[in-house]
Amino acid sequence: MTVSADLQQLLARVALGDRVAFRRLYDATAPSLFGVALRIVRQRDRAEEVLQDAFVNAWNRAAGYQAALSQPMTWLTAIVRNRALDELRSGARHRAESLEDRESGAAREIEDERPNPLRLLEQAADALAIRDCLDAIDGPQRQCLALVYYHGLSHSEVAGHIDSPIGSVKVWLRRGLDKLKRCLESLA
């Protein structure tokens, strides 16, 4: 059985509330997912918090995982990446709010930032559109896009990973992004 199939089985058991399967899923995926979070937030303590939040999210959303739509690591990496980006945005927002609070001396009411059901549906539709457009891109362009987007690798890291010149990686990324853009624009 492949690693992907093992992870799919673990996710299915997690969806049923199996804590042992959740622990095994964590042990199998946390090191590489931590690397994704760390590359994005660039601080170990923030990356640990992102990883913890992402696994809570995975525990709560495991029943929604569909193996036909993505590989388990792709799904988990997307959760970590999105949470890390949220962390970056919230850090910038908190700094701006603390400056405003100090200037006005007033306490501000904290808004619920969770997406509403309509926004969740829009995000799911966007994810499917992106996946369909990525499926239309082939070869090294798709591989480079996946390594940059899902794994947070830099251009030089991608070049080392796929053993290709950095100039080629940059061209493939640019062409892949152009194809992705055209595809998404045609869907809009």
Short mmCIF file of N, CA and C in Angstrom, two decimals:
data_model
loop_
_atom_site.label_atom_id
_atom_site.label_comp_id
_atom_site.label_asym_id
_atom_site.label_seq_id
_atom_site.Cartn_x
_atom_site.Cartn_y
_atom_site.Cartn_z
N MET A 1 0.84 -1.18 0.00
CA MET A 1 0.00 0.00 0.00
C MET A 1 0.89 1.25 0.00
N THR A 2 0.49 2.27 -0.74
CA THR A 2 1.30 3.48 -0.85
C THR A 2 1.09 4.38 0.37
N VAL A 3 2.00 5.34 0.51
CA VAL A 3 1.90 6.31 1.60
C VAL A 3 0.59 7.08 1.48
N SER A 4 0.25 7.46 0.24
CA SER A 4 -0.98 8.21 0.01
C SER A 4 -2.20 7.39 0.43
N ALA A 5 -2.22 6.12 0.11
CA ALA A 5 -3.34 5.26 0.49
C ALA A 5 -3.41 5.12 2.01
N ASP A 6 -2.24 5.00 2.65
CA ASP A 6 -2.22 4.93 4.12
C ASP A 6 -2.80 6.20 4.73
N LEU A 7 -2.41 7.35 4.19
CA LEU A 7 -2.92 8.61 4.70
C LEU A 7 -4.41 8.75 4.45
N GLN A 8 -4.88 8.25 3.31
CA GLN A 8 -6.32 8.28 3.03
C GLN A 8 -7.09 7.45 4.06
N GLN A 9 -6.55 6.28 4.39
CA GLN A 9 -7.19 5.44 5.40
C GLN A 9 -7.19 6.14 6.76
N LEU A 10 -6.09 6.76 7.11
CA LEU A 10 -6.01 7.47 8.39
C LEU A 10 -7.02 8.61 8.42
N LEU A 11 -7.13 9.36 7.33
CA LEU A 11 -8.11 10.46 7.29
C LEU A 11 -9.54 9.93 7.42
N ALA A 12 -9.81 8.80 6.80
CA ALA A 12 -11.15 8.21 6.91
C ALA A 12 -11.44 7.83 8.36
N ARG A 13 -10.44 7.29 9.04
CA ARG A 13 -10.63 6.92 10.45
C ARG A 13 -10.73 8.16 11.33
N VAL A 14 -9.97 9.21 11.00
CA VAL A 14 -10.05 10.47 11.75
C VAL A 14 -11.45 11.05 11.61
N ALA A 15 -12.03 10.94 10.43
CA ALA A 15 -13.39 11.45 10.20
C ALA A 15 -14.40 10.77 11.12
N LEU A 16 -14.07 9.56 11.55
CA LEU A 16 -14.95 8.82 12.48
C LEU A 16 -14.60 9.10 13.94
N GLY A 17 -13.64 9.98 14.17
CA GLY A 17 -13.27 10.35 15.54
C GLY A 17 -12.20 9.47 16.16
N ASP A 18 -11.46 8.75 15.36
CA ASP A 18 -10.42 7.84 15.85
C ASP A 18 -9.18 8.64 16.25
N ARG A 19 -8.94 8.76 17.55
CA ARG A 19 -7.80 9.54 18.05
C ARG A 19 -6.45 8.89 17.76
N VAL A 20 -6.41 7.57 17.76
CA VAL A 20 -5.17 6.86 17.45
C VAL A 20 -4.77 7.13 16.00
N ALA A 21 -5.75 7.10 15.10
CA ALA A 21 -5.47 7.39 13.69
C ALA A 21 -5.01 8.83 13.54
N PHE A 22 -5.61 9.72 14.31
CA PHE A 22 -5.21 11.13 14.25
C PHE A 22 -3.76 11.29 14.69
N ARG A 23 -3.37 10.59 15.72
CA ARG A 23 -1.98 10.65 16.20
C ARG A 23 -1.02 10.12 15.14
N ARG A 24 -1.41 9.01 14.49
CA ARG A 24 -0.57 8.43 13.44
C ARG A 24 -0.48 9.38 12.24
N LEU A 25 -1.59 10.04 11.91
CA LEU A 25 -1.59 11.02 10.83
C LEU A 25 -0.66 12.17 11.17
N TYR A 26 -0.74 12.64 12.40
CA TYR A 26 0.12 13.73 12.85
C TYR A 26 1.59 13.31 12.77
N ASP A 27 1.91 12.15 13.30
CA ASP A 27 3.31 11.67 13.30
C ASP A 27 3.85 11.53 11.88
N ALA A 28 2.99 11.10 10.95
CA ALA A 28 3.44 10.86 9.58
C ALA A 28 3.61 12.14 8.77
N THR A 29 2.85 13.18 9.11
CA THR A 29 2.83 14.36 8.24
C THR A 29 3.36 15.64 8.89
N ALA A 30 3.40 15.70 10.20
CA ALA A 30 3.76 16.95 10.88
C ALA A 30 5.13 17.50 10.49
N PRO A 31 6.17 16.68 10.35
CA PRO A 31 7.47 17.27 10.02
C PRO A 31 7.46 18.07 8.71
N SER A 32 6.91 17.50 7.66
CA SER A 32 6.91 18.24 6.39
C SER A 32 5.92 19.39 6.42
N LEU A 33 4.79 19.24 7.11
CA LEU A 33 3.82 20.33 7.21
C LEU A 33 4.38 21.48 8.05
N PHE A 34 5.17 21.14 9.06
CA PHE A 34 5.82 22.18 9.86
C PHE A 34 6.78 22.99 8.99
N GLY A 35 7.47 22.29 8.09
CA GLY A 35 8.38 22.97 7.17
C GLY A 35 7.65 23.96 6.28
N VAL A 36 6.46 23.60 5.82
CA VAL A 36 5.65 24.51 5.00
C VAL A 36 5.29 25.75 5.82
N ALA A 37 4.80 25.53 7.03
CA ALA A 37 4.41 26.65 7.89
C ALA A 37 5.60 27.55 8.21
N LEU A 38 6.74 26.94 8.49
CA LEU A 38 7.93 27.71 8.85
C LEU A 38 8.43 28.55 7.68
N ARG A 39 8.37 27.99 6.47
CA ARG A 39 8.80 28.75 5.29
C ARG A 39 7.91 29.97 5.07
N ILE A 40 6.65 29.89 5.47
CA ILE A 40 5.74 31.01 5.23
C ILE A 40 5.81 32.04 6.35
N VAL A 41 5.70 31.61 7.61
CA VAL A 41 5.66 32.58 8.72
C VAL A 41 7.04 32.96 9.23
N ARG A 42 8.05 32.14 8.95
CA ARG A 42 9.46 32.43 9.25
C ARG A 42 9.79 32.58 10.74
N GLN A 43 8.91 32.14 11.62
CA GLN A 43 9.19 32.14 13.06
C GLN A 43 8.73 30.80 13.62
N ARG A 44 9.62 30.16 14.35
CA ARG A 44 9.34 28.82 14.85
C ARG A 44 8.08 28.77 15.72
N ASP A 45 7.92 29.71 16.66
CA ASP A 45 6.76 29.67 17.55
C ASP A 45 5.47 29.90 16.78
N ARG A 46 5.49 30.79 15.81
CA ARG A 46 4.30 31.02 14.99
C ARG A 46 4.00 29.80 14.12
N ALA A 47 5.04 29.17 13.59
CA ALA A 47 4.85 27.98 12.76
C ALA A 47 4.25 26.84 13.57
N GLU A 48 4.69 26.69 14.83
CA GLU A 48 4.12 25.66 15.71
C GLU A 48 2.64 25.93 15.95
N GLU A 49 2.31 27.20 16.17
CA GLU A 49 0.90 27.56 16.39
C GLU A 49 0.07 27.30 15.12
N VAL A 50 0.62 27.65 13.97
CA VAL A 50 -0.06 27.40 12.70
C VAL A 50 -0.31 25.91 12.53
N LEU A 51 0.71 25.09 12.79
CA LEU A 51 0.58 23.65 12.64
C LEU A 51 -0.49 23.10 13.57
N GLN A 52 -0.50 23.56 14.82
CA GLN A 52 -1.51 23.10 15.77
C GLN A 52 -2.92 23.47 15.29
N ASP A 53 -3.10 24.71 14.87
CA ASP A 53 -4.40 25.15 14.37
C ASP A 53 -4.81 24.36 13.13
N ALA A 54 -3.85 24.09 12.26
CA ALA A 54 -4.14 23.34 11.04
C ALA A 54 -4.59 21.92 11.36
N PHE A 55 -3.97 21.28 12.35
CA PHE A 55 -4.39 19.92 12.70
C PHE A 55 -5.75 19.91 13.40
N VAL A 56 -6.04 20.94 14.16
CA VAL A 56 -7.39 21.05 14.74
C VAL A 56 -8.40 21.17 13.60
N ASN A 57 -8.06 22.00 12.62
CA ASN A 57 -8.91 22.17 11.46
C ASN A 57 -9.07 20.84 10.70
N ALA A 58 -7.98 20.11 10.52
CA ALA A 58 -8.04 18.82 9.84
C ALA A 58 -8.91 17.83 10.61
N TRP A 59 -8.80 17.83 11.93
CA TRP A 59 -9.64 16.95 12.76
C TRP A 59 -11.12 17.28 12.53
N ASN A 60 -11.43 18.56 12.52
CA ASN A 60 -12.83 18.99 12.37
C ASN A 60 -13.36 18.81 10.96
N ARG A 61 -12.47 18.85 9.96
CA ARG A 61 -12.92 18.79 8.57
C ARG A 61 -12.60 17.47 7.88
N ALA A 62 -12.10 16.50 8.60
CA ALA A 62 -11.69 15.23 7.98
C ALA A 62 -12.84 14.56 7.24
N ALA A 63 -14.06 14.71 7.73
CA ALA A 63 -15.21 14.09 7.07
C ALA A 63 -15.44 14.70 5.68
N GLY A 64 -14.96 15.91 5.46
CA GLY A 64 -15.13 16.56 4.18
C GLY A 64 -14.04 16.25 3.17
N TYR A 65 -13.00 15.53 3.60
CA TYR A 65 -11.92 15.19 2.68
C TYR A 65 -12.43 14.22 1.62
N GLN A 66 -12.11 14.50 0.36
CA GLN A 66 -12.51 13.63 -0.75
C GLN A 66 -11.27 13.22 -1.52
N ALA A 67 -10.97 11.96 -1.47
CA ALA A 67 -9.76 11.44 -2.11
C ALA A 67 -9.77 11.67 -3.61
N ALA A 68 -10.95 11.75 -4.22
CA ALA A 68 -11.03 11.96 -5.66
C ALA A 68 -10.59 13.37 -6.05
N LEU A 69 -10.64 14.31 -5.11
CA LEU A 69 -10.30 15.70 -5.42
C LEU A 69 -8.84 16.04 -5.19
N SER A 70 -8.21 15.39 -4.20
CA SER A 70 -6.80 15.70 -3.93
C SER A 70 -6.16 14.59 -3.12
N GLN A 71 -4.84 14.55 -3.19
CA GLN A 71 -4.07 13.63 -2.37
C GLN A 71 -4.12 14.11 -0.92
N PRO A 72 -3.96 13.22 0.04
CA PRO A 72 -4.02 13.63 1.45
C PRO A 72 -2.99 14.72 1.80
N MET A 73 -1.75 14.59 1.33
CA MET A 73 -0.74 15.59 1.66
C MET A 73 -1.06 16.94 0.99
N THR A 74 -1.63 16.90 -0.18
CA THR A 74 -2.03 18.14 -0.85
C THR A 74 -3.11 18.84 -0.03
N TRP A 75 -4.07 18.07 0.44
CA TRP A 75 -5.17 18.61 1.24
C TRP A 75 -4.65 19.19 2.55
N LEU A 76 -3.80 18.43 3.23
CA LEU A 76 -3.24 18.90 4.50
C LEU A 76 -2.32 20.11 4.29
N THR A 77 -1.53 20.09 3.23
CA THR A 77 -0.64 21.21 2.94
C THR A 77 -1.44 22.48 2.66
N ALA A 78 -2.54 22.34 1.95
CA ALA A 78 -3.39 23.50 1.67
C ALA A 78 -3.95 24.09 2.97
N ILE A 79 -4.33 23.22 3.90
CA ILE A 79 -4.84 23.70 5.19
C ILE A 79 -3.74 24.47 5.93
N VAL A 80 -2.55 23.90 5.97
CA VAL A 80 -1.42 24.56 6.65
C VAL A 80 -1.08 25.87 5.97
N ARG A 81 -1.01 25.85 4.66
CA ARG A 81 -0.66 27.06 3.91
C ARG A 81 -1.69 28.16 4.16
N ASN A 82 -2.95 27.82 4.06
CA ASN A 82 -4.00 28.83 4.29
C ASN A 82 -3.94 29.37 5.71
N ARG A 83 -3.70 28.50 6.67
CA ARG A 83 -3.62 28.96 8.07
C ARG A 83 -2.40 29.85 8.27
N ALA A 84 -1.29 29.50 7.63
CA ALA A 84 -0.07 30.31 7.75
C ALA A 84 -0.29 31.69 7.12
N LEU A 85 -0.94 31.73 5.98
CA LEU A 85 -1.23 33.02 5.35
C LEU A 85 -2.19 33.84 6.21
N ASP A 86 -3.16 33.18 6.81
CA ASP A 86 -4.06 33.88 7.75
C ASP A 86 -3.27 34.46 8.91
N GLU A 87 -2.30 33.70 9.39
CA GLU A 87 -1.46 34.16 10.51
C GLU A 87 -0.66 35.40 10.10
N LEU A 88 -0.13 35.39 8.91
CA LEU A 88 0.61 36.56 8.43
C LEU A 88 -0.30 37.78 8.33
N ARG A 89 -1.49 37.57 7.77
CA ARG A 89 -2.43 38.69 7.64
C ARG A 89 -2.89 39.19 8.99
N SER A 90 -3.17 38.29 9.91
CA SER A 90 -3.66 38.71 11.23
C SER A 90 -2.56 39.43 12.00
N GLY A 91 -1.31 39.02 11.81
CA GLY A 91 -0.20 39.71 12.47
C GLY A 91 -0.11 41.15 12.02
N ALA A 92 -0.24 41.38 10.73
CA ALA A 92 -0.21 42.75 10.20
C ALA A 92 -1.42 43.53 10.70
N ARG A 93 -2.58 42.90 10.73
CA ARG A 93 -3.81 43.57 11.18
C ARG A 93 -3.71 43.91 12.66
N HIS A 94 -3.18 42.98 13.48
CA HIS A 94 -3.07 43.25 14.92
C HIS A 94 -2.12 44.40 15.21
N ARG A 95 -1.03 44.48 14.44
CA ARG A 95 -0.11 45.60 14.64
C ARG A 95 -0.80 46.92 14.31
N ALA A 96 -1.57 46.95 13.22
CA ALA A 96 -2.27 48.18 12.83
C ALA A 96 -3.34 48.53 13.86
N GLU A 97 -4.06 47.53 14.36
CA GLU A 97 -5.11 47.79 15.35
C GLU A 97 -4.53 48.29 16.66
N SER A 98 -3.38 47.73 17.08
CA SER A 98 -2.81 48.18 18.34
C SER A 98 -2.36 49.63 18.25
N LEU A 99 -1.89 50.04 17.07
CA LEU A 99 -1.53 51.45 16.88
C LEU A 99 -2.77 52.33 16.96
N GLU A 100 -3.86 51.89 16.33
CA GLU A 100 -5.10 52.67 16.37
C GLU A 100 -5.63 52.76 17.80
N ASP A 101 -5.58 51.64 18.53
CA ASP A 101 -6.09 51.63 19.90
C ASP A 101 -5.27 52.56 20.79
N ARG A 102 -3.95 52.57 20.62
CA ARG A 102 -3.11 53.45 21.43
C ARG A 102 -3.41 54.91 21.11
N GLU A 103 -3.66 55.20 19.83
CA GLU A 103 -3.92 56.58 19.44
C GLU A 103 -5.26 57.07 19.98
N SER A 104 -6.29 56.22 19.90
CA SER A 104 -7.62 56.67 20.31
C SER A 104 -7.90 56.37 21.78
N GLY A 105 -7.19 55.42 22.35
CA GLY A 105 -7.41 55.06 23.74
C GLY A 105 -8.71 54.28 23.94
N ALA A 106 -9.35 53.88 22.88
CA ALA A 106 -10.64 53.20 22.98
C ALA A 106 -10.48 51.71 22.74
N ALA A 107 -11.28 50.94 23.42
CA ALA A 107 -11.29 49.49 23.21
C ALA A 107 -12.17 49.21 22.00
N ARG A 108 -11.74 48.25 21.18
CA ARG A 108 -12.49 47.92 19.99
C ARG A 108 -13.13 46.55 20.14
N GLU A 109 -14.29 46.40 19.55
CA GLU A 109 -14.98 45.12 19.57
C GLU A 109 -14.32 44.20 18.55
N ILE A 110 -14.09 42.96 18.93
CA ILE A 110 -13.44 42.00 18.04
C ILE A 110 -14.53 41.34 17.19
N GLU A 111 -14.31 41.37 15.88
CA GLU A 111 -15.27 40.79 14.96
C GLU A 111 -14.96 39.32 14.73
N ASP A 112 -16.00 38.56 14.42
CA ASP A 112 -15.84 37.15 14.08
C ASP A 112 -15.33 37.09 12.64
N GLU A 113 -14.10 36.60 12.45
CA GLU A 113 -13.46 36.60 11.14
C GLU A 113 -13.67 35.28 10.39
N ARG A 114 -14.39 34.36 10.99
CA ARG A 114 -14.61 33.10 10.30
C ARG A 114 -15.50 33.33 9.08
N PRO A 115 -15.25 32.58 8.00
CA PRO A 115 -16.07 32.77 6.80
C PRO A 115 -17.49 32.25 7.02
N ASN A 116 -18.45 32.93 6.41
CA ASN A 116 -19.83 32.48 6.51
C ASN A 116 -20.05 31.34 5.51
N PRO A 117 -21.19 30.66 5.56
CA PRO A 117 -21.41 29.52 4.67
C PRO A 117 -21.28 29.87 3.19
N LEU A 118 -21.75 31.05 2.79
CA LEU A 118 -21.63 31.46 1.40
C LEU A 118 -20.16 31.58 1.01
N ARG A 119 -19.35 32.17 1.88
CA ARG A 119 -17.93 32.33 1.60
C ARG A 119 -17.24 30.96 1.52
N LEU A 120 -17.63 30.02 2.38
CA LEU A 120 -17.07 28.67 2.32
C LEU A 120 -17.39 28.00 0.99
N LEU A 121 -18.62 28.19 0.51
CA LEU A 121 -19.03 27.62 -0.78
C LEU A 121 -18.22 28.26 -1.91
N GLU A 122 -18.03 29.57 -1.85
CA GLU A 122 -17.22 30.26 -2.86
C GLU A 122 -15.79 29.75 -2.84
N GLN A 123 -15.23 29.54 -1.65
CA GLN A 123 -13.86 29.03 -1.54
C GLN A 123 -13.76 27.63 -2.14
N ALA A 124 -14.76 26.80 -1.89
CA ALA A 124 -14.75 25.43 -2.44
C ALA A 124 -14.83 25.47 -3.97
N ALA A 125 -15.68 26.34 -4.50
CA ALA A 125 -15.78 26.47 -5.96
C ALA A 125 -14.48 26.98 -6.55
N ASP A 126 -13.86 27.93 -5.88
CA ASP A 126 -12.56 28.45 -6.35
C ASP A 126 -11.51 27.35 -6.35
N ALA A 127 -11.50 26.54 -5.29
CA ALA A 127 -10.51 25.46 -5.20
C ALA A 127 -10.71 24.45 -6.33
N LEU A 128 -11.96 24.13 -6.65
CA LEU A 128 -12.21 23.19 -7.75
C LEU A 128 -11.79 23.79 -9.09
N ALA A 129 -12.05 25.08 -9.28
CA ALA A 129 -11.64 25.74 -10.53
C ALA A 129 -10.12 25.73 -10.66
N ILE A 130 -9.43 26.02 -9.59
CA ILE A 130 -7.97 26.02 -9.63
C ILE A 130 -7.45 24.63 -9.92
N ARG A 131 -8.05 23.63 -9.28
CA ARG A 131 -7.61 22.25 -9.51
C ARG A 131 -7.82 21.85 -10.97
N ASP A 132 -8.98 22.21 -11.54
CA ASP A 132 -9.24 21.88 -12.95
C ASP A 132 -8.24 22.58 -13.86
N CYS A 133 -7.94 23.84 -13.57
CA CYS A 133 -6.97 24.57 -14.39
C CYS A 133 -5.57 23.99 -14.23
N LEU A 134 -5.20 23.58 -13.03
CA LEU A 134 -3.89 22.95 -12.83
C LEU A 134 -3.80 21.63 -13.58
N ASP A 135 -4.93 20.90 -13.64
CA ASP A 135 -4.93 19.63 -14.37
C ASP A 135 -4.66 19.84 -15.86
N ALA A 136 -5.02 21.04 -16.38
CA ALA A 136 -4.80 21.34 -17.79
C ALA A 136 -3.34 21.69 -18.08
N ILE A 137 -2.57 22.00 -17.06
CA ILE A 137 -1.15 22.33 -17.22
C ILE A 137 -0.35 21.04 -17.04
N ASP A 138 0.59 20.82 -17.94
CA ASP A 138 1.32 19.56 -17.84
C ASP A 138 2.82 19.78 -17.65
N GLY A 139 3.48 18.70 -17.37
CA GLY A 139 4.93 18.67 -17.29
C GLY A 139 5.55 19.50 -16.19
N PRO A 140 6.70 20.07 -16.49
CA PRO A 140 7.47 20.77 -15.47
C PRO A 140 6.78 22.04 -14.96
N GLN A 141 5.93 22.64 -15.81
CA GLN A 141 5.22 23.85 -15.37
C GLN A 141 4.33 23.53 -14.18
N ARG A 142 3.59 22.45 -14.28
CA ARG A 142 2.69 22.04 -13.20
C ARG A 142 3.48 21.64 -11.95
N GLN A 143 4.57 20.91 -12.15
CA GLN A 143 5.39 20.47 -11.02
C GLN A 143 5.97 21.68 -10.28
N CYS A 144 6.47 22.65 -11.03
CA CYS A 144 7.03 23.85 -10.40
C CYS A 144 5.96 24.63 -9.64
N LEU A 145 4.79 24.80 -10.25
CA LEU A 145 3.70 25.51 -9.58
C LEU A 145 3.32 24.80 -8.28
N ALA A 146 3.23 23.49 -8.32
CA ALA A 146 2.85 22.73 -7.13
C ALA A 146 3.90 22.88 -6.03
N LEU A 147 5.17 22.82 -6.39
CA LEU A 147 6.22 22.94 -5.38
C LEU A 147 6.24 24.33 -4.74
N VAL A 148 5.99 25.35 -5.55
CA VAL A 148 5.98 26.71 -5.01
C VAL A 148 4.72 26.95 -4.19
N TYR A 149 3.56 26.59 -4.74
CA TYR A 149 2.29 26.89 -4.09
C TYR A 149 2.02 26.00 -2.87
N TYR A 150 2.13 24.70 -3.05
CA TYR A 150 1.75 23.79 -1.98
C TYR A 150 2.86 23.58 -0.95
N HIS A 151 4.11 23.68 -1.39
CA HIS A 151 5.20 23.41 -0.46
C HIS A 151 5.98 24.65 -0.06
N GLY A 152 5.65 25.78 -0.68
CA GLY A 152 6.27 27.04 -0.30
C GLY A 152 7.76 27.14 -0.63
N LEU A 153 8.20 26.40 -1.65
CA LEU A 153 9.62 26.43 -2.00
C LEU A 153 9.96 27.69 -2.79
N SER A 154 11.18 28.15 -2.64
CA SER A 154 11.67 29.28 -3.42
C SER A 154 12.09 28.77 -4.80
N HIS A 155 12.39 29.71 -5.72
CA HIS A 155 12.81 29.30 -7.06
C HIS A 155 14.06 28.42 -7.00
N SER A 156 15.02 28.81 -6.20
CA SER A 156 16.26 28.03 -6.13
C SER A 156 16.01 26.66 -5.48
N GLU A 157 15.12 26.60 -4.51
CA GLU A 157 14.79 25.30 -3.89
C GLU A 157 14.11 24.39 -4.90
N VAL A 158 13.21 24.95 -5.73
CA VAL A 158 12.54 24.15 -6.76
C VAL A 158 13.58 23.63 -7.75
N ALA A 159 14.50 24.52 -8.16
CA ALA A 159 15.55 24.11 -9.11
C ALA A 159 16.36 22.94 -8.54
N GLY A 160 16.71 23.02 -7.28
CA GLY A 160 17.44 21.92 -6.65
C GLY A 160 16.61 20.66 -6.53
N HIS A 161 15.34 20.84 -6.23
CA HIS A 161 14.44 19.69 -6.03
C HIS A 161 14.23 18.90 -7.32
N ILE A 162 14.06 19.62 -8.44
CA ILE A 162 13.81 18.92 -9.70
C ILE A 162 15.06 18.82 -10.58
N ASP A 163 16.20 19.26 -10.01
CA ASP A 163 17.49 19.15 -10.69
C ASP A 163 17.47 19.80 -12.07
N SER A 164 17.03 21.07 -12.10
CA SER A 164 16.98 21.85 -13.33
C SER A 164 17.57 23.23 -13.08
N PRO A 165 18.01 23.90 -14.13
CA PRO A 165 18.55 25.25 -13.95
C PRO A 165 17.48 26.21 -13.45
N ILE A 166 17.89 27.18 -12.64
CA ILE A 166 16.95 28.12 -12.06
C ILE A 166 16.25 28.96 -13.14
N GLY A 167 16.96 29.26 -14.23
CA GLY A 167 16.34 30.00 -15.34
C GLY A 167 15.17 29.23 -15.94
N SER A 168 15.35 27.93 -16.10
CA SER A 168 14.25 27.10 -16.63
C SER A 168 13.08 27.08 -15.67
N VAL A 169 13.37 26.98 -14.37
CA VAL A 169 12.30 26.97 -13.36
C VAL A 169 11.51 28.27 -13.44
N LYS A 170 12.21 29.40 -13.56
CA LYS A 170 11.52 30.69 -13.63
C LYS A 170 10.63 30.78 -14.87
N VAL A 171 11.13 30.28 -15.99
CA VAL A 171 10.34 30.30 -17.23
C VAL A 171 9.12 29.40 -17.08
N TRP A 172 9.31 28.20 -16.55
CA TRP A 172 8.20 27.28 -16.37
C TRP A 172 7.14 27.87 -15.44
N LEU A 173 7.60 28.50 -14.36
CA LEU A 173 6.65 29.12 -13.44
C LEU A 173 5.88 30.24 -14.12
N ARG A 174 6.58 31.10 -14.86
CA ARG A 174 5.92 32.22 -15.53
C ARG A 174 4.89 31.69 -16.53
N ARG A 175 5.29 30.71 -17.35
CA ARG A 175 4.38 30.14 -18.35
C ARG A 175 3.21 29.42 -17.68
N GLY A 176 3.51 28.69 -16.62
CA GLY A 176 2.44 27.99 -15.90
C GLY A 176 1.45 28.96 -15.29
N LEU A 177 1.95 30.04 -14.69
CA LEU A 177 1.06 31.06 -14.12
C LEU A 177 0.23 31.74 -15.21
N ASP A 178 0.84 31.98 -16.38
CA ASP A 178 0.09 32.57 -17.48
C ASP A 178 -1.05 31.64 -17.92
N LYS A 179 -0.74 30.35 -18.05
CA LYS A 179 -1.78 29.38 -18.43
C LYS A 179 -2.87 29.32 -17.36
N LEU A 180 -2.46 29.32 -16.10
CA LEU A 180 -3.42 29.26 -15.01
C LEU A 180 -4.31 30.50 -15.03
N LYS A 181 -3.72 31.66 -15.25
CA LYS A 181 -4.48 32.91 -15.30
C LYS A 181 -5.49 32.88 -16.43
N ARG A 182 -5.04 32.48 -17.64
CA ARG A 182 -5.95 32.42 -18.79
C ARG A 182 -7.09 31.45 -18.53
N CYS A 183 -6.77 30.32 -17.94
CA CYS A 183 -7.81 29.32 -17.66
C CYS A 183 -8.83 29.85 -16.68
N LEU A 184 -8.36 30.48 -15.60
CA LEU A 184 -9.27 31.02 -14.58
C LEU A 184 -10.10 32.17 -15.14
N GLU A 185 -9.50 32.98 -16.00
CA GLU A 185 -10.25 34.08 -16.62
C GLU A 185 -11.34 33.54 -17.53
N SER A 186 -11.08 32.43 -18.20
CA SER A 186 -12.10 31.84 -19.09
C SER A 186 -13.28 31.26 -18.31
N LEU A 187 -13.03 30.91 -17.06
CA LEU A 187 -14.10 30.37 -16.21
C LEU A 187 -14.96 31.46 -15.59
N ALA A 188 -14.41 32.66 -15.49
CA ALA A 188 -15.11 33.76 -14.82
C ALA A 188 -16.21 34.34 -15.68
#
